[in-house]
Amino acid sequence: MSRGVLAVDRVVAFLLGLALLLGGLAAIAWWAQKLYLVWPAVPPVLRLLALRAAVEAGWWAPTSGVVGVIAIVLGLWWLIAHLPRRGVGTLALPGAGGRGGLRLDPDAAVAAAADVLAQAPGVRSASGSMRDDRGELVALIDATIEPTADLGAVAAAAERVSAELGHVLSLPAARCRVELSVARRGRQLARAG
């Protein structure tokens, strides 16, 4: 979700909350017959004849249809704007120059780093992908380790892989996160007959 969408969300939520708060306070004050203190022209009884006449007017149906279509379009835009876009496309490498520009597929680089981590002793499997997490690039590597793995050795391997990945990406805004999970059972080794 972009910062613009977040800003629109906050403004709309503030205005809607303010309108609901003021409407609720006005309804309570009108019910308690104290609304005239702030609005002297308030009628003591609501008459809905004007509303009924407006609903029966010829312009009401087309206007309601147009407003409904606009509300549907805005609602769909709002929903689409809130879909999580976690993936990252190709990235321009720094120092690539203005003409030919070198580009990098970050998912392939992170997958290769995960493959390197998977070769470390005690690591059963690893996978990785590049994510856009609130405007920050995060290389996420998920690794499953054996229950008997040396956690210090696995942590050192993860640090080494993270540093190498940072060197390959050469992006100061990129971060690397390695998440380790422990396998429930150790691997069964085949017995020699």
PDB file of C-alpha atoms in Angstrom:
ATOM      1  CA  MET A   1       0.000   0.000   0.000  1.00  0.00           C
ATOM      2  CA  SER A   2       1.447   3.364  -0.999  1.00  0.00           C
ATOM      3  CA  ARG A   3       1.870   6.369   1.254  1.00  0.00           C
ATOM      4  CA  GLY A   4      -0.719   8.278  -0.773  1.00  0.00           C
ATOM      5  CA  VAL A   5      -3.331   5.601  -0.085  1.00  0.00           C
ATOM      6  CA  LEU A   6      -2.413   5.647   3.607  1.00  0.00           C
ATOM      7  CA  ALA A   7      -2.797   9.435   3.679  1.00  0.00           C
ATOM      8  CA  VAL A   8      -6.222   9.220   2.006  1.00  0.00           C
ATOM      9  CA  ASP A   9      -7.245   6.489   4.476  1.00  0.00           C
ATOM     10  CA  ARG A  10      -6.248   8.614   7.450  1.00  0.00           C
ATOM     11  CA  VAL A  11      -7.998  11.753   6.186  1.00  0.00           C
ATOM     12  CA  VAL A  12     -11.185   9.861   5.305  1.00  0.00           C
ATOM     13  CA  ALA A  13     -11.172   7.989   8.618  1.00  0.00           C
ATOM     14  CA  PHE A  14     -10.675  11.261  10.528  1.00  0.00           C
ATOM     15  CA  LEU A  15     -13.473  13.054   8.635  1.00  0.00           C
ATOM     16  CA  LEU A  16     -15.840  10.087   8.940  1.00  0.00           C
ATOM     17  CA  GLY A  17     -15.102   9.749  12.653  1.00  0.00           C
ATOM     18  CA  LEU A  18     -15.611  13.482  13.170  1.00  0.00           C
ATOM     19  CA  ALA A  19     -18.911  13.411  11.240  1.00  0.00           C
ATOM     20  CA  LEU A  20     -20.145  10.407  13.236  1.00  0.00           C
ATOM     21  CA  LEU A  21     -19.107  12.015  16.523  1.00  0.00           C
ATOM     22  CA  LEU A  22     -20.793  15.338  15.711  1.00  0.00           C
ATOM     23  CA  GLY A  23     -23.877  13.563  14.345  1.00  0.00           C
ATOM     24  CA  GLY A  24     -24.154  11.446  17.481  1.00  0.00           C
ATOM     25  CA  LEU A  25     -23.731  14.456  19.764  1.00  0.00           C
ATOM     26  CA  ALA A  26     -26.310  16.404  17.742  1.00  0.00           C
ATOM     27  CA  ALA A  27     -28.775  13.491  17.931  1.00  0.00           C
ATOM     28  CA  ILE A  28     -28.346  13.251  21.708  1.00  0.00           C
ATOM     29  CA  ALA A  29     -28.715  17.036  22.093  1.00  0.00           C
ATOM     30  CA  TRP A  30     -31.830  17.064  19.854  1.00  0.00           C
ATOM     31  CA  TRP A  31     -33.375  14.175  21.827  1.00  0.00           C
ATOM     32  CA  ALA A  32     -32.655  16.043  25.081  1.00  0.00           C
ATOM     33  CA  GLN A  33     -34.167  19.185  23.488  1.00  0.00           C
ATOM     34  CA  LYS A  34     -30.912  21.108  24.024  1.00  0.00           C
ATOM     35  CA  LEU A  35     -29.796  21.384  20.386  1.00  0.00           C
ATOM     36  CA  TYR A  36     -31.380  24.853  20.144  1.00  0.00           C
ATOM     37  CA  LEU A  37     -28.532  26.156  22.343  1.00  0.00           C
ATOM     38  CA  VAL A  38     -26.101  25.793  19.412  1.00  0.00           C
ATOM     39  CA  TRP A  39     -28.614  25.864  16.552  1.00  0.00           C
ATOM     40  CA  PRO A  40     -31.494  28.185  17.392  1.00  0.00           C
ATOM     41  CA  ALA A  41     -33.434  27.406  14.169  1.00  0.00           C
ATOM     42  CA  VAL A  42     -33.641  23.658  14.837  1.00  0.00           C
ATOM     43  CA  PRO A  43     -37.215  22.390  14.442  1.00  0.00           C
ATOM     44  CA  PRO A  44     -38.635  20.524  17.426  1.00  0.00           C
ATOM     45  CA  VAL A  45     -40.196  17.946  15.092  1.00  0.00           C
ATOM     46  CA  LEU A  46     -38.656  16.584  11.899  1.00  0.00           C
ATOM     47  CA  ARG A  47     -40.919  16.812   8.874  1.00  0.00           C
ATOM     48  CA  LEU A  48     -39.948  14.471   6.064  1.00  0.00           C
ATOM     49  CA  LEU A  49     -42.353  15.803   3.452  1.00  0.00           C
ATOM     50  CA  ALA A  50     -39.562  17.614   1.589  1.00  0.00           C
ATOM     51  CA  LEU A  51     -37.511  14.408   1.543  1.00  0.00           C
ATOM     52  CA  ARG A  52     -40.473  12.452   0.215  1.00  0.00           C
ATOM     53  CA  ALA A  53     -41.047  15.031  -2.500  1.00  0.00           C
ATOM     54  CA  ALA A  54     -37.352  14.850  -3.491  1.00  0.00           C
ATOM     55  CA  VAL A  55     -37.479  11.060  -3.734  1.00  0.00           C
ATOM     56  CA  GLU A  56     -40.544  11.225  -5.956  1.00  0.00           C
ATOM     57  CA  ALA A  57     -39.022  13.903  -8.232  1.00  0.00           C
ATOM     58  CA  GLY A  58     -37.906  12.947 -11.749  1.00  0.00           C
ATOM     59  CA  TRP A  59     -34.257  13.793 -11.161  1.00  0.00           C
ATOM     60  CA  TRP A  60     -33.915  11.481  -8.131  1.00  0.00           C
ATOM     61  CA  ALA A  61     -33.506   8.127  -9.933  1.00  0.00           C
ATOM     62  CA  PRO A  62     -30.780   9.202 -12.422  1.00  0.00           C
ATOM     63  CA  THR A  63     -28.915  11.124  -9.733  1.00  0.00           C
ATOM     64  CA  SER A  64     -29.056   8.132  -7.384  1.00  0.00           C
ATOM     65  CA  GLY A  65     -27.768   5.892 -10.185  1.00  0.00           C
ATOM     66  CA  VAL A  66     -24.820   8.198 -10.946  1.00  0.00           C
ATOM     67  CA  VAL A  67     -23.958   8.523  -7.246  1.00  0.00           C
ATOM     68  CA  GLY A  68     -24.183   4.727  -6.895  1.00  0.00           C
ATOM     69  CA  VAL A  69     -21.850   4.131  -9.842  1.00  0.00           C
ATOM     70  CA  ILE A  70     -19.359   6.675  -8.459  1.00  0.00           C
ATOM     71  CA  ALA A  71     -19.532   4.973  -5.043  1.00  0.00           C
ATOM     72  CA  ILE A  72     -18.915   1.562  -6.639  1.00  0.00           C
ATOM     73  CA  VAL A  73     -15.922   2.868  -8.623  1.00  0.00           C
ATOM     74  CA  LEU A  74     -14.452   4.539  -5.521  1.00  0.00           C
ATOM     75  CA  GLY A  75     -15.049   1.385  -3.468  1.00  0.00           C
ATOM     76  CA  LEU A  76     -13.323  -0.806  -6.063  1.00  0.00           C
ATOM     77  CA  TRP A  77     -10.393   1.631  -6.259  1.00  0.00           C
ATOM     78  CA  TRP A  78     -10.141   1.563  -2.466  1.00  0.00           C
ATOM     79  CA  LEU A  79     -10.153  -2.255  -2.372  1.00  0.00           C
ATOM     80  CA  ILE A  80      -7.578  -2.564  -5.160  1.00  0.00           C
ATOM     81  CA  ALA A  81      -5.357   0.058  -3.524  1.00  0.00           C
ATOM     82  CA  HIS A  82      -5.369  -2.044  -0.335  1.00  0.00           C
ATOM     83  CA  LEU A  83      -4.317  -5.298  -1.976  1.00  0.00           C
ATOM     84  CA  PRO A  84      -0.911  -6.233  -0.620  1.00  0.00           C
ATOM     85  CA  ARG A  85       1.774  -5.796  -3.247  1.00  0.00           C
ATOM     86  CA  ARG A  86       4.634  -7.608  -1.629  1.00  0.00           C
ATOM     87  CA  GLY A  87       6.593  -8.654  -4.697  1.00  0.00           C
ATOM     88  CA  VAL A  88       9.412  -6.623  -6.167  1.00  0.00           C
ATOM     89  CA  GLY A  89      10.221  -6.371  -9.873  1.00  0.00           C
ATOM     90  CA  THR A  90      13.677  -6.005 -11.339  1.00  0.00           C
ATOM     91  CA  LEU A  91      15.912  -3.434  -9.678  1.00  0.00           C
ATOM     92  CA  ALA A  92      18.458  -1.077 -11.228  1.00  0.00           C
ATOM     93  CA  LEU A  93      21.910  -1.630  -9.818  1.00  0.00           C
ATOM     94  CA  PRO A  94      23.608   1.486  -8.480  1.00  0.00           C
ATOM     95  CA  GLY A  95      26.326   2.907 -10.686  1.00  0.00           C
ATOM     96  CA  ALA A  96      24.835   1.300 -13.780  1.00  0.00           C
ATOM     97  CA  GLY A  97      24.966   4.581 -15.674  1.00  0.00           C
ATOM     98  CA  GLY A  98      22.246   6.391 -17.537  1.00  0.00           C
ATOM     99  CA  ARG A  99      22.327   4.511 -20.840  1.00  0.00           C
ATOM    100  CA  GLY A 100      22.404   0.740 -20.629  1.00  0.00           C
ATOM    101  CA  GLY A 101      21.481   0.341 -16.963  1.00  0.00           C
ATOM    102  CA  LEU A 102      22.210  -2.995 -15.298  1.00  0.00           C
ATOM    103  CA  ARG A 103      19.156  -4.625 -13.779  1.00  0.00           C
ATOM    104  CA  LEU A 104      18.877  -7.381 -11.194  1.00  0.00           C
ATOM    105  CA  ASP A 105      16.132  -9.896 -10.485  1.00  0.00           C
ATOM    106  CA  PRO A 106      16.138  -9.747  -6.666  1.00  0.00           C
ATOM    107  CA  ASP A 107      14.036 -12.905  -6.271  1.00  0.00           C
ATOM    108  CA  ALA A 108      16.674 -14.925  -8.141  1.00  0.00           C
ATOM    109  CA  ALA A 109      19.443 -13.474  -5.960  1.00  0.00           C
ATOM    110  CA  VAL A 110      17.537 -14.234  -2.750  1.00  0.00           C
ATOM    111  CA  ALA A 111      16.671 -17.755  -3.984  1.00  0.00           C
ATOM    112  CA  ALA A 112      20.365 -18.364  -4.716  1.00  0.00           C
ATOM    113  CA  ALA A 113      21.261 -17.129  -1.215  1.00  0.00           C
ATOM    114  CA  ALA A 114      18.647 -19.502   0.233  1.00  0.00           C
ATOM    115  CA  ASP A 115      20.187 -22.371  -1.748  1.00  0.00           C
ATOM    116  CA  VAL A 116      23.603 -21.512  -0.266  1.00  0.00           C
ATOM    117  CA  LEU A 117      22.114 -21.467   3.242  1.00  0.00           C
ATOM    118  CA  ALA A 118      20.428 -24.824   2.588  1.00  0.00           C
ATOM    119  CA  GLN A 119      23.907 -26.350   2.059  1.00  0.00           C
ATOM    120  CA  ALA A 120      25.022 -25.349   5.582  1.00  0.00           C
ATOM    121  CA  PRO A 121      25.300 -28.167   8.149  1.00  0.00           C
ATOM    122  CA  GLY A 122      22.099 -28.579  10.130  1.00  0.00           C
ATOM    123  CA  VAL A 123      19.875 -26.774   7.597  1.00  0.00           C
ATOM    124  CA  ARG A 124      17.264 -29.047   6.059  1.00  0.00           C
ATOM    125  CA  SER A 125      15.818 -26.602   3.518  1.00  0.00           C
ATOM    126  CA  ALA A 126      15.627 -22.904   2.727  1.00  0.00           C
ATOM    127  CA  SER A 127      13.683 -20.669   0.375  1.00  0.00           C
ATOM    128  CA  GLY A 128      13.649 -16.956  -0.169  1.00  0.00           C
ATOM    129  CA  SER A 129      12.032 -14.021  -1.887  1.00  0.00           C
ATOM    130  CA  MET A 130      12.309 -10.243  -1.989  1.00  0.00           C
ATOM    131  CA  ARG A 131       9.428  -8.302  -0.448  1.00  0.00           C
ATOM    132  CA  ASP A 132       8.424  -4.682  -0.289  1.00  0.00           C
ATOM    133  CA  ASP A 133       7.562  -4.147   3.370  1.00  0.00           C
ATOM    134  CA  ARG A 134       6.147  -0.651   3.919  1.00  0.00           C
ATOM    135  CA  GLY A 135       8.499   0.929   1.416  1.00  0.00           C
ATOM    136  CA  GLU A 136      11.582  -0.999   2.508  1.00  0.00           C
ATOM    137  CA  LEU A 137      13.096  -3.841   0.500  1.00  0.00           C
ATOM    138  CA  VAL A 138      13.407  -6.962   2.630  1.00  0.00           C
ATOM    139  CA  ALA A 139      15.093 -10.152   1.473  1.00  0.00           C
ATOM    140  CA  LEU A 140      13.231 -12.860   3.390  1.00  0.00           C
ATOM    141  CA  ILE A 141      14.871 -16.265   3.750  1.00  0.00           C
ATOM    142  CA  ASP A 142      12.876 -19.030   5.466  1.00  0.00           C
ATOM    143  CA  ALA A 143      14.999 -21.945   6.630  1.00  0.00           C
ATOM    144  CA  THR A 144      14.081 -25.171   8.362  1.00  0.00           C
ATOM    145  CA  ILE A 145      16.797 -26.599  10.571  1.00  0.00           C
ATOM    146  CA  GLU A 146      17.267 -30.030  12.100  1.00  0.00           C
ATOM    147  CA  PRO A 147      16.341 -30.453  15.783  1.00  0.00           C
ATOM    148  CA  THR A 148      19.944 -31.447  16.482  1.00  0.00           C
ATOM    149  CA  ALA A 149      21.524 -28.568  14.542  1.00  0.00           C
ATOM    150  CA  ASP A 150      24.189 -26.395  16.137  1.00  0.00           C
ATOM    151  CA  LEU A 151      22.348 -23.085  16.397  1.00  0.00           C
ATOM    152  CA  GLY A 152      25.595 -21.111  16.578  1.00  0.00           C
ATOM    153  CA  ALA A 153      26.837 -22.621  13.317  1.00  0.00           C
ATOM    154  CA  VAL A 154      23.486 -22.044  11.612  1.00  0.00           C
ATOM    155  CA  ALA A 155      23.391 -18.435  12.832  1.00  0.00           C
ATOM    156  CA  ALA A 156      26.936 -17.875  11.541  1.00  0.00           C
ATOM    157  CA  ALA A 157      25.980 -19.354   8.156  1.00  0.00           C
ATOM    158  CA  ALA A 158      22.870 -17.133   8.045  1.00  0.00           C
ATOM    159  CA  GLU A 159      24.995 -14.059   8.848  1.00  0.00           C
ATOM    160  CA  ARG A 160      27.490 -14.986   6.131  1.00  0.00           C
ATOM    161  CA  VAL A 161      24.725 -15.534   3.549  1.00  0.00           C
ATOM    162  CA  SER A 162      23.039 -12.243   4.543  1.00  0.00           C
ATOM    163  CA  ALA A 163      26.305 -10.327   4.147  1.00  0.00           C
ATOM    164  CA  GLU A 164      26.978 -11.913   0.748  1.00  0.00           C
ATOM    165  CA  LEU A 165      23.429 -11.142  -0.379  1.00  0.00           C
ATOM    166  CA  GLY A 166      23.828  -7.524   0.743  1.00  0.00           C
ATOM    167  CA  HIS A 167      27.035  -7.321  -1.305  1.00  0.00           C
ATOM    168  CA  VAL A 168      25.309  -8.814  -4.377  1.00  0.00           C
ATOM    169  CA  LEU A 169      22.282  -6.515  -4.136  1.00  0.00           C
ATOM    170  CA  SER A 170      24.403  -3.419  -3.392  1.00  0.00           C
ATOM    171  CA  LEU A 171      21.283  -1.551  -2.313  1.00  0.00           C
ATOM    172  CA  PRO A 172      21.624   0.454   0.905  1.00  0.00           C
ATOM    173  CA  ALA A 173      17.843   0.367   1.430  1.00  0.00           C
ATOM    174  CA  ALA A 174      17.687  -3.448   1.286  1.00  0.00           C
ATOM    175  CA  ARG A 175      17.529  -5.515   4.468  1.00  0.00           C
ATOM    176  CA  CYS A 176      17.850  -9.244   4.947  1.00  0.00           C
ATOM    177  CA  ARG A 177      15.751 -11.260   7.379  1.00  0.00           C
ATOM    178  CA  VAL A 178      16.393 -14.944   8.011  1.00  0.00           C
ATOM    179  CA  GLU A 179      13.625 -16.818   9.791  1.00  0.00           C
ATOM    180  CA  LEU A 180      14.556 -20.170  11.249  1.00  0.00           C
ATOM    181  CA  SER A 181      12.118 -22.889  12.175  1.00  0.00           C
ATOM    182  CA  VAL A 182      13.006 -26.194  13.752  1.00  0.00           C
ATOM    183  CA  ALA A 183      11.816 -29.405  12.103  1.00  0.00           C
ATOM    184  CA  ARG A 184       9.555 -31.486  14.320  1.00  0.00           C
ATOM    185  CA  ARG A 185      11.479 -34.671  13.711  1.00  0.00           C
ATOM    186  CA  GLY A 186      15.015 -35.421  12.684  1.00  0.00           C
ATOM    187  CA  ARG A 187      15.658 -37.028   9.312  1.00  0.00           C
ATOM    188  CA  GLN A 188      15.641 -40.781   9.176  1.00  0.00           C
ATOM    189  CA  LEU A 189      18.922 -41.934   7.684  1.00  0.00           C
ATOM    190  CA  ALA A 190      18.920 -45.016   5.471  1.00  0.00           C
ATOM    191  CA  ARG A 191      20.684 -47.995   7.101  1.00  0.00           C
ATOM    192  CA  ALA A 192      23.371 -49.852   5.274  1.00  0.00           C
ATOM    193  CA  GLY A 193      22.486 -53.535   5.003  1.00  0.00           C
TER     194      GLY A 193
END
